[in-house]
Coordinates of C-alpha atoms in Angstrom, one line a residue:
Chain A
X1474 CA 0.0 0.0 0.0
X1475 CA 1.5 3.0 -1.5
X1476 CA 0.2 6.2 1.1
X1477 CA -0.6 9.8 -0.5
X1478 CA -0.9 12.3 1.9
X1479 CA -2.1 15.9 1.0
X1480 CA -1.9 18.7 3.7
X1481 CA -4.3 21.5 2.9
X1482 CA -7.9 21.1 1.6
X1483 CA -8.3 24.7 -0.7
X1484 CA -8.3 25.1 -4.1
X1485 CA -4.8 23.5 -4.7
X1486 CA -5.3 20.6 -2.2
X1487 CA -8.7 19.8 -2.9
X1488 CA -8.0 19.7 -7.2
X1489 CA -5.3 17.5 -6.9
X1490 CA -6.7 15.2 -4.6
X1491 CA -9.6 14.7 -6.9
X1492 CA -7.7 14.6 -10.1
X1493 CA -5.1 11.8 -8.5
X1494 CA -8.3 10.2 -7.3
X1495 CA -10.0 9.5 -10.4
X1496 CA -6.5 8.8 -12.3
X1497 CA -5.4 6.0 -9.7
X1498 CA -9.2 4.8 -9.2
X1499 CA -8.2 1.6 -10.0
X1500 CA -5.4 1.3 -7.9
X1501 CA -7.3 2.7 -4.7
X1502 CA -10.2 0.4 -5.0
X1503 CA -7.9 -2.2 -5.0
X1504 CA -6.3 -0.9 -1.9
X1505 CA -2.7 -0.5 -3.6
X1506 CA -2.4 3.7 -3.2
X1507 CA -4.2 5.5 -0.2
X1508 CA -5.1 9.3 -1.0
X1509 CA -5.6 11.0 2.9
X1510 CA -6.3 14.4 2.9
X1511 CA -5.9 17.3 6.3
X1512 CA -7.8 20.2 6.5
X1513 CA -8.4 21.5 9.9
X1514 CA -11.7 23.5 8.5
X1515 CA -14.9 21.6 7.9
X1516 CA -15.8 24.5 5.4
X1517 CA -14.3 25.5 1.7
X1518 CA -14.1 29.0 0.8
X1519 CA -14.2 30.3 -2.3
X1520 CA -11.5 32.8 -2.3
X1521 CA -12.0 34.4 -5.3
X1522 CA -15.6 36.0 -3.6
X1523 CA -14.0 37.5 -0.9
X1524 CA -13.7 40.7 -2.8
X1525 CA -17.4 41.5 -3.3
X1526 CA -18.2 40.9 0.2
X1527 CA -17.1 44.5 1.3
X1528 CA -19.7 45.6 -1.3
X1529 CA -22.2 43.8 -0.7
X1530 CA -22.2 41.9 -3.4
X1531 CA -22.0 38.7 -2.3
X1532 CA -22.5 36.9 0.9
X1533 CA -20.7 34.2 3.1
X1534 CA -23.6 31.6 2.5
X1535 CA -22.7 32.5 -1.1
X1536 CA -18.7 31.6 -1.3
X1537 CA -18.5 28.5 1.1
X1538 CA -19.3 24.7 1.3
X1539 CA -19.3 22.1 3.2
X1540 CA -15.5 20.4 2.3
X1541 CA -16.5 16.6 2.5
X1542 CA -18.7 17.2 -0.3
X1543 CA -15.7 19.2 -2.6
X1544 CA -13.6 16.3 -2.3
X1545 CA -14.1 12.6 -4.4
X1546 CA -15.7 10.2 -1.9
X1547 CA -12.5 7.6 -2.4
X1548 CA -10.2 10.4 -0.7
X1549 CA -10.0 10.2 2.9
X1550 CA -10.5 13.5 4.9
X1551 CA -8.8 14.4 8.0
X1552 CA -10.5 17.3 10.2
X1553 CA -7.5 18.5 12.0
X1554 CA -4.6 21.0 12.2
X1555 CA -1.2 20.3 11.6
X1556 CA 1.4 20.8 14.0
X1557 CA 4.5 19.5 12.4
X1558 CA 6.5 17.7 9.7
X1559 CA 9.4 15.6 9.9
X1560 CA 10.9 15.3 6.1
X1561 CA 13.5 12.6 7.6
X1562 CA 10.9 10.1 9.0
X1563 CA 8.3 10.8 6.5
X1564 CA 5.6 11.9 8.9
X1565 CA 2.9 14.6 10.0
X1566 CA 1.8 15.9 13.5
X1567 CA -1.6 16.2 13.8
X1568 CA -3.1 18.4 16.8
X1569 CA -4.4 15.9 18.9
X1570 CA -0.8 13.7 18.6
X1571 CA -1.9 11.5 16.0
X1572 CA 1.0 10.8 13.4
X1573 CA 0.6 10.2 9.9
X1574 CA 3.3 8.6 7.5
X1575 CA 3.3 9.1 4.4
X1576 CA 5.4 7.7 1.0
X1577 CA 4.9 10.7 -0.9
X1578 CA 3.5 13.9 0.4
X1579 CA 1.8 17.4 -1.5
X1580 CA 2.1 20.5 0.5
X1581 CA -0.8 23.0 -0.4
X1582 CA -1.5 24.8 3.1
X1583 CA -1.6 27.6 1.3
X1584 CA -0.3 31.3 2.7
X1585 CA -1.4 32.4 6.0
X1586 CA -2.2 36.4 6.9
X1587 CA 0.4 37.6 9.6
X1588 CA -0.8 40.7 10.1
X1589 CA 0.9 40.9 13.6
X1590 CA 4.2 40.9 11.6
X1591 CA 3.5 44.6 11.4
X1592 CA 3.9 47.4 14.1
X1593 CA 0.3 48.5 15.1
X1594 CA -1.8 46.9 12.5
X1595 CA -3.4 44.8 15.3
X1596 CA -3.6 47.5 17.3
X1597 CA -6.7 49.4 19.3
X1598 CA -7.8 50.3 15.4
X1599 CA -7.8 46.7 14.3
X1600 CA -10.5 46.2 12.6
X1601 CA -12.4 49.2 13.5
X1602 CA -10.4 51.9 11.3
X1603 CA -7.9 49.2 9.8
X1604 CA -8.9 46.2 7.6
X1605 CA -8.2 43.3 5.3
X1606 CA -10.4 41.4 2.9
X1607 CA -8.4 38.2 2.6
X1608 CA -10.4 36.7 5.4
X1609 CA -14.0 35.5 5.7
X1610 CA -14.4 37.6 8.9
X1611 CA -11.9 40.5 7.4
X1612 CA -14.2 41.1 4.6
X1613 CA -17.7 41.2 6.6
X1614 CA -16.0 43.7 9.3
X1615 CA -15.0 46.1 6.1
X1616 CA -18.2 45.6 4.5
X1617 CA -19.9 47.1 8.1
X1618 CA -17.0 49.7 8.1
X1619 CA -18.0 50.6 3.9
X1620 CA -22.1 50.9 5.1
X1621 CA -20.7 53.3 8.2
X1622 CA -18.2 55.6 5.8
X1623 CA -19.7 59.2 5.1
X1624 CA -16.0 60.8 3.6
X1625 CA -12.4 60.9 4.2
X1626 CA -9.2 59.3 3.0
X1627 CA -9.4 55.4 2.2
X1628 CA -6.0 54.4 1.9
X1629 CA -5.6 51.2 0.1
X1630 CA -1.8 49.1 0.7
X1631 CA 0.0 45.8 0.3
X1632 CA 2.3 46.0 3.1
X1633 CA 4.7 43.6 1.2
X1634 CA 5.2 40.6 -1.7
X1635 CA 4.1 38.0 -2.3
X1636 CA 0.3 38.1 -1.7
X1637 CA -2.1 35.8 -2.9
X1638 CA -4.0 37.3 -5.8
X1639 CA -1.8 40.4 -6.7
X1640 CA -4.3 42.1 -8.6
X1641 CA -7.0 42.3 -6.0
X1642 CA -6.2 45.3 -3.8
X1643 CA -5.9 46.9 -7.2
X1644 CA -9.3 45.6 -8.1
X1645 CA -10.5 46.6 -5.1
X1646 CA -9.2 50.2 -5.2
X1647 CA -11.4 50.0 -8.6
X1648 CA -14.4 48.5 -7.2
X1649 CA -14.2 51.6 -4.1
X1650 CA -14.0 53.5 -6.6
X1651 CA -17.1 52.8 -8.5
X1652 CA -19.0 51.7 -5.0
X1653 CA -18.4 55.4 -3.9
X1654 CA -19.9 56.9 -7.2
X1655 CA -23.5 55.2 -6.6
X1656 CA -23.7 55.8 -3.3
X1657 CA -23.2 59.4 -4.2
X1658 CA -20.5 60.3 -2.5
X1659 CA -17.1 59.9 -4.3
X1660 CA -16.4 63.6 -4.4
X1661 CA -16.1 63.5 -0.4
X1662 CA -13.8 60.3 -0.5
X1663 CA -10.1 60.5 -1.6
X1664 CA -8.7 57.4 -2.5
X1665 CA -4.9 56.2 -2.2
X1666 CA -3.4 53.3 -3.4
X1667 CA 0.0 52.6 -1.9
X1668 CA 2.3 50.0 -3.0
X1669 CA 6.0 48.6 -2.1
X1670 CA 6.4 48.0 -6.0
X1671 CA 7.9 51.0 -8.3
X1672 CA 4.0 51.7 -10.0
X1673 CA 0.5 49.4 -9.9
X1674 CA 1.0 48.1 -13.0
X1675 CA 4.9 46.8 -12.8
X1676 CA 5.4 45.3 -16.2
X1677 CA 5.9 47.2 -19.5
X1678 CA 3.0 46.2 -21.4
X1679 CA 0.6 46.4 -18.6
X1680 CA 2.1 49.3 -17.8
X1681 CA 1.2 51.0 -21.6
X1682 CA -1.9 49.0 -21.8
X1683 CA -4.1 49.9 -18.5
X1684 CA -1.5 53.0 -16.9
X1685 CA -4.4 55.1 -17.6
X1686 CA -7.3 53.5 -15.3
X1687 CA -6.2 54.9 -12.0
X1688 CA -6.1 58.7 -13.3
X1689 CA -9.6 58.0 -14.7
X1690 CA -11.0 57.0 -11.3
X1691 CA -9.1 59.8 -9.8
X1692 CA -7.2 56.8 -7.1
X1693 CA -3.8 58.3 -5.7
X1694 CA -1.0 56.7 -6.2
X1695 CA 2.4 56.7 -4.0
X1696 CA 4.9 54.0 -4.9
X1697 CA 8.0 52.5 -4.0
X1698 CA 6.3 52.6 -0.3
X1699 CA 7.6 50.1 2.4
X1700 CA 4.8 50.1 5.3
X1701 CA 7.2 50.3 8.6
X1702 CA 4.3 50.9 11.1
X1703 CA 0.7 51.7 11.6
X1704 CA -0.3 54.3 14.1
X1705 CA -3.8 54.7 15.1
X1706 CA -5.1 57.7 17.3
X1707 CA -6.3 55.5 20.1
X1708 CA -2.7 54.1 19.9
X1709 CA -1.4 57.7 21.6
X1710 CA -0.4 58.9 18.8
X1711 CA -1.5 62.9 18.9
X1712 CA -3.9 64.2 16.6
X1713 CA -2.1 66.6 14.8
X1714 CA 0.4 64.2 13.4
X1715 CA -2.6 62.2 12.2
X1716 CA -4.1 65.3 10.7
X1717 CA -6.9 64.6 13.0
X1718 CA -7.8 61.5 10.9
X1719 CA -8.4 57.8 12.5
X1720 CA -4.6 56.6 12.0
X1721 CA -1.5 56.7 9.7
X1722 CA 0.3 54.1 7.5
X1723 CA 4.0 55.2 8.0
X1724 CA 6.7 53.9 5.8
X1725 CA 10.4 52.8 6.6
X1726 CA 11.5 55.6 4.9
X1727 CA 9.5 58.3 6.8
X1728 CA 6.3 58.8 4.7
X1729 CA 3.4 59.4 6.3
X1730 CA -0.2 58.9 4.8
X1731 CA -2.8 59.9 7.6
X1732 CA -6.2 57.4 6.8
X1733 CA -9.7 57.5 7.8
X1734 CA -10.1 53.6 6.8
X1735 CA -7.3 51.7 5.8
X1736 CA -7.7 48.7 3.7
X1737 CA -4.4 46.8 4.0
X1738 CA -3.1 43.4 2.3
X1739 CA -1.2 42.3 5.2
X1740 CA 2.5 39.6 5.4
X1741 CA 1.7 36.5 4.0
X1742 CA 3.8 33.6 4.8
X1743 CA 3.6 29.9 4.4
X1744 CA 1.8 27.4 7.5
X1745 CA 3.3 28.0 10.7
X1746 CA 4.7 23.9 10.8
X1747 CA 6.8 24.7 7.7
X1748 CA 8.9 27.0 9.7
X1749 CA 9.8 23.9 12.3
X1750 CA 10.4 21.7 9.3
X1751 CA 14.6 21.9 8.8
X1752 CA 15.2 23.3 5.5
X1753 CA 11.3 23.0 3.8
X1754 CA 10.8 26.3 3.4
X1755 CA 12.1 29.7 2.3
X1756 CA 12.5 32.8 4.8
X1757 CA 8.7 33.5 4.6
X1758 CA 8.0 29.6 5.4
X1759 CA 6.9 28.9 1.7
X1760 CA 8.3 25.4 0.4
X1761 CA 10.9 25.9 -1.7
X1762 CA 10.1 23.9 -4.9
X1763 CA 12.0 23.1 -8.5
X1764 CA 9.5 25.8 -10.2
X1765 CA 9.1 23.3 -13.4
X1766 CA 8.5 19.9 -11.6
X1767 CA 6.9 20.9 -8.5
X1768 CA 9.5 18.8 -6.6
X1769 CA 10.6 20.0 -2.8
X1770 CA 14.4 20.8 -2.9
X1771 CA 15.1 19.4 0.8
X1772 CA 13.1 15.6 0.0
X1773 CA 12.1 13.7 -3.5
X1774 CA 9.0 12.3 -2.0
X1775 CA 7.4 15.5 -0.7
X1776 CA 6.3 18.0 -3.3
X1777 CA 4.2 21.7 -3.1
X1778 CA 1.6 23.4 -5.3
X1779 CA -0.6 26.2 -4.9
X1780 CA 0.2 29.2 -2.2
X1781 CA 2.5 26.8 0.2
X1782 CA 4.9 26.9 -2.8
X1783 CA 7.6 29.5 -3.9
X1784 CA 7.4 29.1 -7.6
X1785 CA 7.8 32.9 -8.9
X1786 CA 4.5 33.2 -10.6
X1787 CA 1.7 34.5 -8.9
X1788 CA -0.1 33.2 -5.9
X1789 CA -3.7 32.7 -7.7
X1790 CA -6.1 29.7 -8.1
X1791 CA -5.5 29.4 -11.6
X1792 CA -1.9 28.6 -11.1
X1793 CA -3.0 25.9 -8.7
X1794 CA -5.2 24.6 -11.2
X1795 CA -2.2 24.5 -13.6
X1796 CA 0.1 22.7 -11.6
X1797 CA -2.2 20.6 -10.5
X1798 CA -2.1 19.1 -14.0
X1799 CA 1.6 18.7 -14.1
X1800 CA 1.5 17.5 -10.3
X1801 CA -0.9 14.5 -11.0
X1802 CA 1.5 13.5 -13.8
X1803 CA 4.7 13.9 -12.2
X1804 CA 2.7 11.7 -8.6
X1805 CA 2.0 8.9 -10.9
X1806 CA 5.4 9.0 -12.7
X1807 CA 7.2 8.8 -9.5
X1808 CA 4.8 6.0 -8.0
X1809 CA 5.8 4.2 -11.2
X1810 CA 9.9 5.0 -11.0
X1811 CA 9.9 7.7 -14.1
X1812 CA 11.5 10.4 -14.4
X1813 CA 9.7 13.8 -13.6
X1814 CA 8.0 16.0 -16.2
X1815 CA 9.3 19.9 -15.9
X1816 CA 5.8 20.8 -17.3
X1817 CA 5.1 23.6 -15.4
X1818 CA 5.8 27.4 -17.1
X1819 CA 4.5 29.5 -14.5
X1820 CA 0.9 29.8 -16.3
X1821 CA -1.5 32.0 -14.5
X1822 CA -4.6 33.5 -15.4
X1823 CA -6.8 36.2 -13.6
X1824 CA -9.9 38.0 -14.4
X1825 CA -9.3 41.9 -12.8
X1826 CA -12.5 44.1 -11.7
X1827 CA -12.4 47.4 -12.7
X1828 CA -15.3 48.2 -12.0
X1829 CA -18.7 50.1 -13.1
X1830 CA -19.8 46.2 -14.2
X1831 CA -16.2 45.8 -15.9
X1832 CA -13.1 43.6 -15.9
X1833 CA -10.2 42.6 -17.8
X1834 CA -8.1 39.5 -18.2
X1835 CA -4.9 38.7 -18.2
X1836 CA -2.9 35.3 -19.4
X1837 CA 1.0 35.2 -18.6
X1838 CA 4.2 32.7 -17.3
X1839 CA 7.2 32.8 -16.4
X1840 CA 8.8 34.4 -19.8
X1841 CA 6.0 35.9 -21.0
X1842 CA 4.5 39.1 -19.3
X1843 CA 0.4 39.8 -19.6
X1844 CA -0.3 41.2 -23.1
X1845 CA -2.8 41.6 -25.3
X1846 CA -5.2 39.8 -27.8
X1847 CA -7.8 37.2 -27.5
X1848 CA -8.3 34.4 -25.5
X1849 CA -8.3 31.4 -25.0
X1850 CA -8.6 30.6 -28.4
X1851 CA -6.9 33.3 -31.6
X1852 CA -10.4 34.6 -32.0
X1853 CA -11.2 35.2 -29.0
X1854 CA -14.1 35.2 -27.8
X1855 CA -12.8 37.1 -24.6
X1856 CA -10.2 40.0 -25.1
X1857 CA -7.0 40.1 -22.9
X1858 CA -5.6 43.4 -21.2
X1859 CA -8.5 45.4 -22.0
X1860 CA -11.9 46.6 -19.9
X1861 CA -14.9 44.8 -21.3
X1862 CA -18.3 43.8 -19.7
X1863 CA -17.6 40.0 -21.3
X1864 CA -15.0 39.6 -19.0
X1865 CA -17.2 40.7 -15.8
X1866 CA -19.6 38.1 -17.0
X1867 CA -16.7 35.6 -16.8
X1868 CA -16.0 36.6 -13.5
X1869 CA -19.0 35.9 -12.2
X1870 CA -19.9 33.0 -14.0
X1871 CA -16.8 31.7 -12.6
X1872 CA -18.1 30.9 -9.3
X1873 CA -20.2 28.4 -10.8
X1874 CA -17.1 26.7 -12.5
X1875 CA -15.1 26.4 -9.7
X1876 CA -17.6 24.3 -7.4
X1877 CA -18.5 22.4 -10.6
X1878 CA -15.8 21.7 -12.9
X1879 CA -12.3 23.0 -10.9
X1880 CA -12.7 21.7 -7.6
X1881 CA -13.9 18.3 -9.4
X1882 CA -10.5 18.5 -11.4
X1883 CA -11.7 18.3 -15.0
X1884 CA -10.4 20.6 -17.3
X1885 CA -11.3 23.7 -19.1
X1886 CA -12.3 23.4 -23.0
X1887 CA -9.3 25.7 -24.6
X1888 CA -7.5 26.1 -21.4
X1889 CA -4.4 24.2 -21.1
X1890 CA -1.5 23.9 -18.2
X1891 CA 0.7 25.5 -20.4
X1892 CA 0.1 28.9 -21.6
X1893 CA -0.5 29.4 -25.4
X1894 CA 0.9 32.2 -27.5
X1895 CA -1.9 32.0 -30.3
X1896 CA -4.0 34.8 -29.9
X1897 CA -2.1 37.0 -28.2
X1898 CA -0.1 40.0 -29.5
X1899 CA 4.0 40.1 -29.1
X1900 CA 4.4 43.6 -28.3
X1901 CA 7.6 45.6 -27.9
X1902 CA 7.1 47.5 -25.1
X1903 CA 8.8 50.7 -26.4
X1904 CA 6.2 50.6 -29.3
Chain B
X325 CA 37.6 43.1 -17.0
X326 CA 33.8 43.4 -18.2
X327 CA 32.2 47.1 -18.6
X328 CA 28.9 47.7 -17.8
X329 CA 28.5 49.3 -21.6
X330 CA 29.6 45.9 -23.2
X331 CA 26.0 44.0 -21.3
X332 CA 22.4 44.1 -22.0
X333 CA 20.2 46.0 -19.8
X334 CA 16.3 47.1 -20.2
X335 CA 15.0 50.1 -20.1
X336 CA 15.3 50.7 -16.5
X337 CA 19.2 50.1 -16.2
X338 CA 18.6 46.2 -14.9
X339 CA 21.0 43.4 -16.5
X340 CA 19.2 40.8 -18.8
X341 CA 21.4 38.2 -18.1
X342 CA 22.2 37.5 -14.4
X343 CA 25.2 35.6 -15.8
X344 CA 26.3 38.9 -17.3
X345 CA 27.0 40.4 -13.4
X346 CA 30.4 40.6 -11.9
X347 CA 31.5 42.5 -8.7
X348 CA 32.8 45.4 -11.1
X349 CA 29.8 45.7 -12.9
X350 CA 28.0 46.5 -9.9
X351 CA 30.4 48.9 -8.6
X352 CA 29.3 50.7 -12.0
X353 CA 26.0 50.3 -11.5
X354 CA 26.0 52.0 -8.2
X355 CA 28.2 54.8 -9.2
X356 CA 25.3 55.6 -11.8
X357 CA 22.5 55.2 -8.8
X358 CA 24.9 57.9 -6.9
X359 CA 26.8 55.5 -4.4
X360 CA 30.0 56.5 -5.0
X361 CA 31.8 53.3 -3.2
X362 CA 30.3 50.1 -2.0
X363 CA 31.3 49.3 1.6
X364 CA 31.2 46.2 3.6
X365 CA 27.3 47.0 4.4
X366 CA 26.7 47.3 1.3
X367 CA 28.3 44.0 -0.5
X368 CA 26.6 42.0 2.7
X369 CA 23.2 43.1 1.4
X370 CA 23.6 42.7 -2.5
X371 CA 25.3 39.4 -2.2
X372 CA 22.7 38.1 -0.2
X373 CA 20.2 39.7 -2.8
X374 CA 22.1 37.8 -5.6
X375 CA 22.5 34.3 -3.2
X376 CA 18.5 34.2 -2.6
X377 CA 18.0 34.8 -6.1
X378 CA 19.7 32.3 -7.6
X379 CA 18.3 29.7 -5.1
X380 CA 15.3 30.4 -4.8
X381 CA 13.9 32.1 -8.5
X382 CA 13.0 35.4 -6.8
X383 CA 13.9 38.4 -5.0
X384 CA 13.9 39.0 -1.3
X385 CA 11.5 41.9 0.2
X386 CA 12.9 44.7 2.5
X387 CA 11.5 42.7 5.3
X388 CA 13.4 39.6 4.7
X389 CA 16.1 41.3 3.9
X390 CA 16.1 43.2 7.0
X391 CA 15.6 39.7 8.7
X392 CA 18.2 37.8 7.1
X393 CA 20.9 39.5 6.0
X394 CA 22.2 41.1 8.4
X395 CA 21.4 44.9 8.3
X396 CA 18.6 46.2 9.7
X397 CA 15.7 48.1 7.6
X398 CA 16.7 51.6 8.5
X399 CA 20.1 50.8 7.9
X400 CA 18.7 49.6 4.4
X401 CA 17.5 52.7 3.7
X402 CA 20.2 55.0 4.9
X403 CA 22.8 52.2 2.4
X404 CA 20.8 52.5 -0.3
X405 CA 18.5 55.5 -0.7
X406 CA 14.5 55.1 -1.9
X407 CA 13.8 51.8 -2.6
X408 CA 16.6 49.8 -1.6
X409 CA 15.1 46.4 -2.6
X410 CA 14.6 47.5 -6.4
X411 CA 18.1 49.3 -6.0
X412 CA 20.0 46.4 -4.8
X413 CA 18.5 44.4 -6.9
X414 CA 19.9 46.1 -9.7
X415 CA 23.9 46.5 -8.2
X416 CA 23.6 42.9 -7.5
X417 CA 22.5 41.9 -11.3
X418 CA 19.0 40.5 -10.2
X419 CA 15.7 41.0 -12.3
X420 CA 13.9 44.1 -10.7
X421 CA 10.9 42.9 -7.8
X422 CA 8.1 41.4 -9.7
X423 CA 4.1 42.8 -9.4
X424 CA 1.9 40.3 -11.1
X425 CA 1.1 43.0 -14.0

């Protein structure tokens, strides 16, 4: 008996486990492979809705499931946390003591918020003048804050890189934008995006290509800005230095922006048990992975996908669904004693909101930055890089394809692992 | 001896080829970012820069750097001035830190 264990039940853990599943069927049933799978949360939450909630424009009964359902009924699920890893003796600490042993083992805990990584952010205006949207609970609390806000600065920051989803405090700097403008009062409300990276859109084409959105929507920019601390008036800060506003993100290098709500993207890192595992993971406790073959670099046997990994590509559920592909084949090659496929280019693929019942898409790797021109086949029918109503449709309807056809593991028609230049347009970005 | 002239950057003064880098090229490279000498401090930070890149596929944040490598993040800003992960990036030959767009 041959035992697959799979630590994390979200998008990345939960495709894989299903796609394995129905590829080694046979085996399983006939009780040569196990596929065991921990989650320590009964529920799945559907990430990608977190971003509406604030708006309220969608719902928690809305974006989350009962897990035992999301996952094929020939994979075992474990309720449980995980306390600990031992690479050298194959095995996994559950809370309660138990230990599991494993002969190969997929790492997709995902990234964890550390917000308490930051001076002040969990301070006295945690969650009362200072929020985040990358939680269930996050994303209600700002949605109550959003009702509540009558004018003032909304200051919108990634506090540092990597984050999962990269586009979305940009999308939801868009979405304020346009929430704002119907409730009538976006000429009382200032809105700032600030960013650690040299400008919100980083690379050349995007750059050219959508530079223009956050004039249009009037959104404040200030880049190249390092969040040191966060000091809130209740913190003792006085109240001239805060400009007689709620708080102020300060930067390493002195900056102040003075906030009445601050929307923040706080540090991510990998689970906590990957920092007590010798040499799995990275400074920010993210497994360090061969980017191609998904392989760890401290043990053959134990590989990563999803957020838990540190593949340079985004942090997205596409690229989990991407790897996932190349991870099922490279499981069953090394169950069978062949050599690993190096499959994976970094392929990720994001719908952006940009508000006013618009978004835009965007299809890139490793080598190839986001650009434009049709997708996913050469005529289209949905435009890359560029604002369209289509691609808000797609966005929404995308909900429905990730319970039904993602989470189950089958694939996309037209979408592959492996990103496909036909269709798009090879710009020179000093055009 | 290599000159910074004879390799291919982009646009924005960072190499193309990590390969390309040598400990004299980033001495140029600073002089042109206004760092007239690189000291101790400074070499500590870009070679550990340059080390976690080539292991691990992508650059360090100020946080990690001021973490790991030794010097702390005021430090990092007072070494290299506005932006010091983007700067040292560059003086140690690495791609610039990557957004998602």
């Amino acid at each position: 008996m041959r035992h697959i264990l799979i630590l994390g039940a979200g998008t990345a853990g939960t495709v894989i486990a299903n796609r394995l599943s129905r590829r080694l069927r046979s085996q399983l049933r006939a009780g040569r492979v196990n596929i065991t799978i921990v989650d320590p949360d009964p529920v799945h939450l559907y990430q990608p809705g977190l971003l509406f909630i604030p708006f309220g424009e969608s719902f928690r009964e809305r974006i989350t499931k009962d897990r035992r359902p999301t996952l094929d009924r020939d994979v075992r699920y474990v309720a449980s946390a995980i306390t600990a890893m031992d690479p050298d003796s194959d095995t996994v600490t559950l809370a309660d003591g138990t230990r599991l042993s494993y002969d190969l083992c997929i790492v997709a805990t995902g990234a964890r918020l550390v917000p308490e990584e930051t001076e002040g952010m969990t301070g006295p205006g945690w969650r009362e003048s200072v929020h985040e949207f990358y939680s269930l609970e996050g994303a209600e609390r700002l949605g109550y804050a959003l009702d509540c806000f009558v004018g003032g600065r909304v200051v919108v920051n990634v506090v540092e890189m990597p984050i999962k989803c990269p586009v979305a405090p940009l999308e939801f700097a868009f979405l304020a934008d346009a929430y704002f403008t119907n409730c009538g009062i976006r000429d009382k409300v200032e809105i700032v995006y600030a960013t650690p990276l040299d400008g919100a859109f980083t690379k050349p084409v995007a750059a050219k290509s959508l530079g223009h959105l956050l004039e249009e929507k009037g959104i404040l920019l200030e880049t190249e800005f390092n969040t040191g601390r966060i000091e809130t008036r209740a913190a003792g800060a006085p109240a001239d230095e805060l400009d007689g506003r709620a708080g102020a993100l300060v930067s390493w290098d002195e900056r102040r922006i003075p906030f009445d709500l601050l929307v923040t993207v706080p540090v991510h890192k990998g689970a906590a048990f990957i920092a007590t595992a010798a040499g799995l993971g990275d400074a920010m406790d993210f497994v360090m992975v061969n980017p191609r073959t998904l392989q760890s670099q401290r043990k053959p046997n134990i590989f990563a996908l999803g957020d838990a990994a540190n593949c340079p590509t985004s942090k997205a559920g596409s690229v989990a669904h991407f790897q996932a592909e190349v991870l099922e084949e490279n499981v069953v090659r090394m169950l069978e004693g062949r050599a690993l496929d190096a499959g994976f280019d970094g392929h990720a693929n994001c719908f952006i909101e940009t508000g006013h019942r618009k978004a835009l898409l965007i299809d890139f790797n490793y080598d190839t930055e986001p650009l434009p021109g049709m997708f996913p086949y050469a005529w289209g029918p949905v435009p890359l890089l560029k604002e369209s109503r289509l691609n808000h449709l797609g966005k929404l309807a995308f909900r429905h394809a990730y319970w039904n056809r993602l989470l189950p593991g089958r694939d996309f028609p037209g979408i592959d692992a492996k990103m496909k230049r036909s269709g798009k347009r090879m710009l020179q970005t000093q055009d | 001896m290599t000159t910074l002239a004879a390799v291919p950057r982009n646009a924005e003064g960072f190499l193309e080829r990590v390969e390309d880098w040598d400990r004299d090229i980033a001495r140029e490279i600073a002089r042109e970012a206004g760092i007239p000498e690189l000291s101790d401090r400074h070499w500590l930070v870009v070679n550990y820069m340059r080390d976690t890149y080539i292991a691990t596929g992508s650059a360090p944040t100020i946080r990690t750097l001021g973490k790991e490598s030794g010097v702390q993040v005021k430090e990092l800003y007072a070494l290299f001035p506005k932006g010091p992960a983007k700067l040292a990036a560059k003086i140690g030959g690495i791609p610039k830190p990557k957004g998602c767009i």
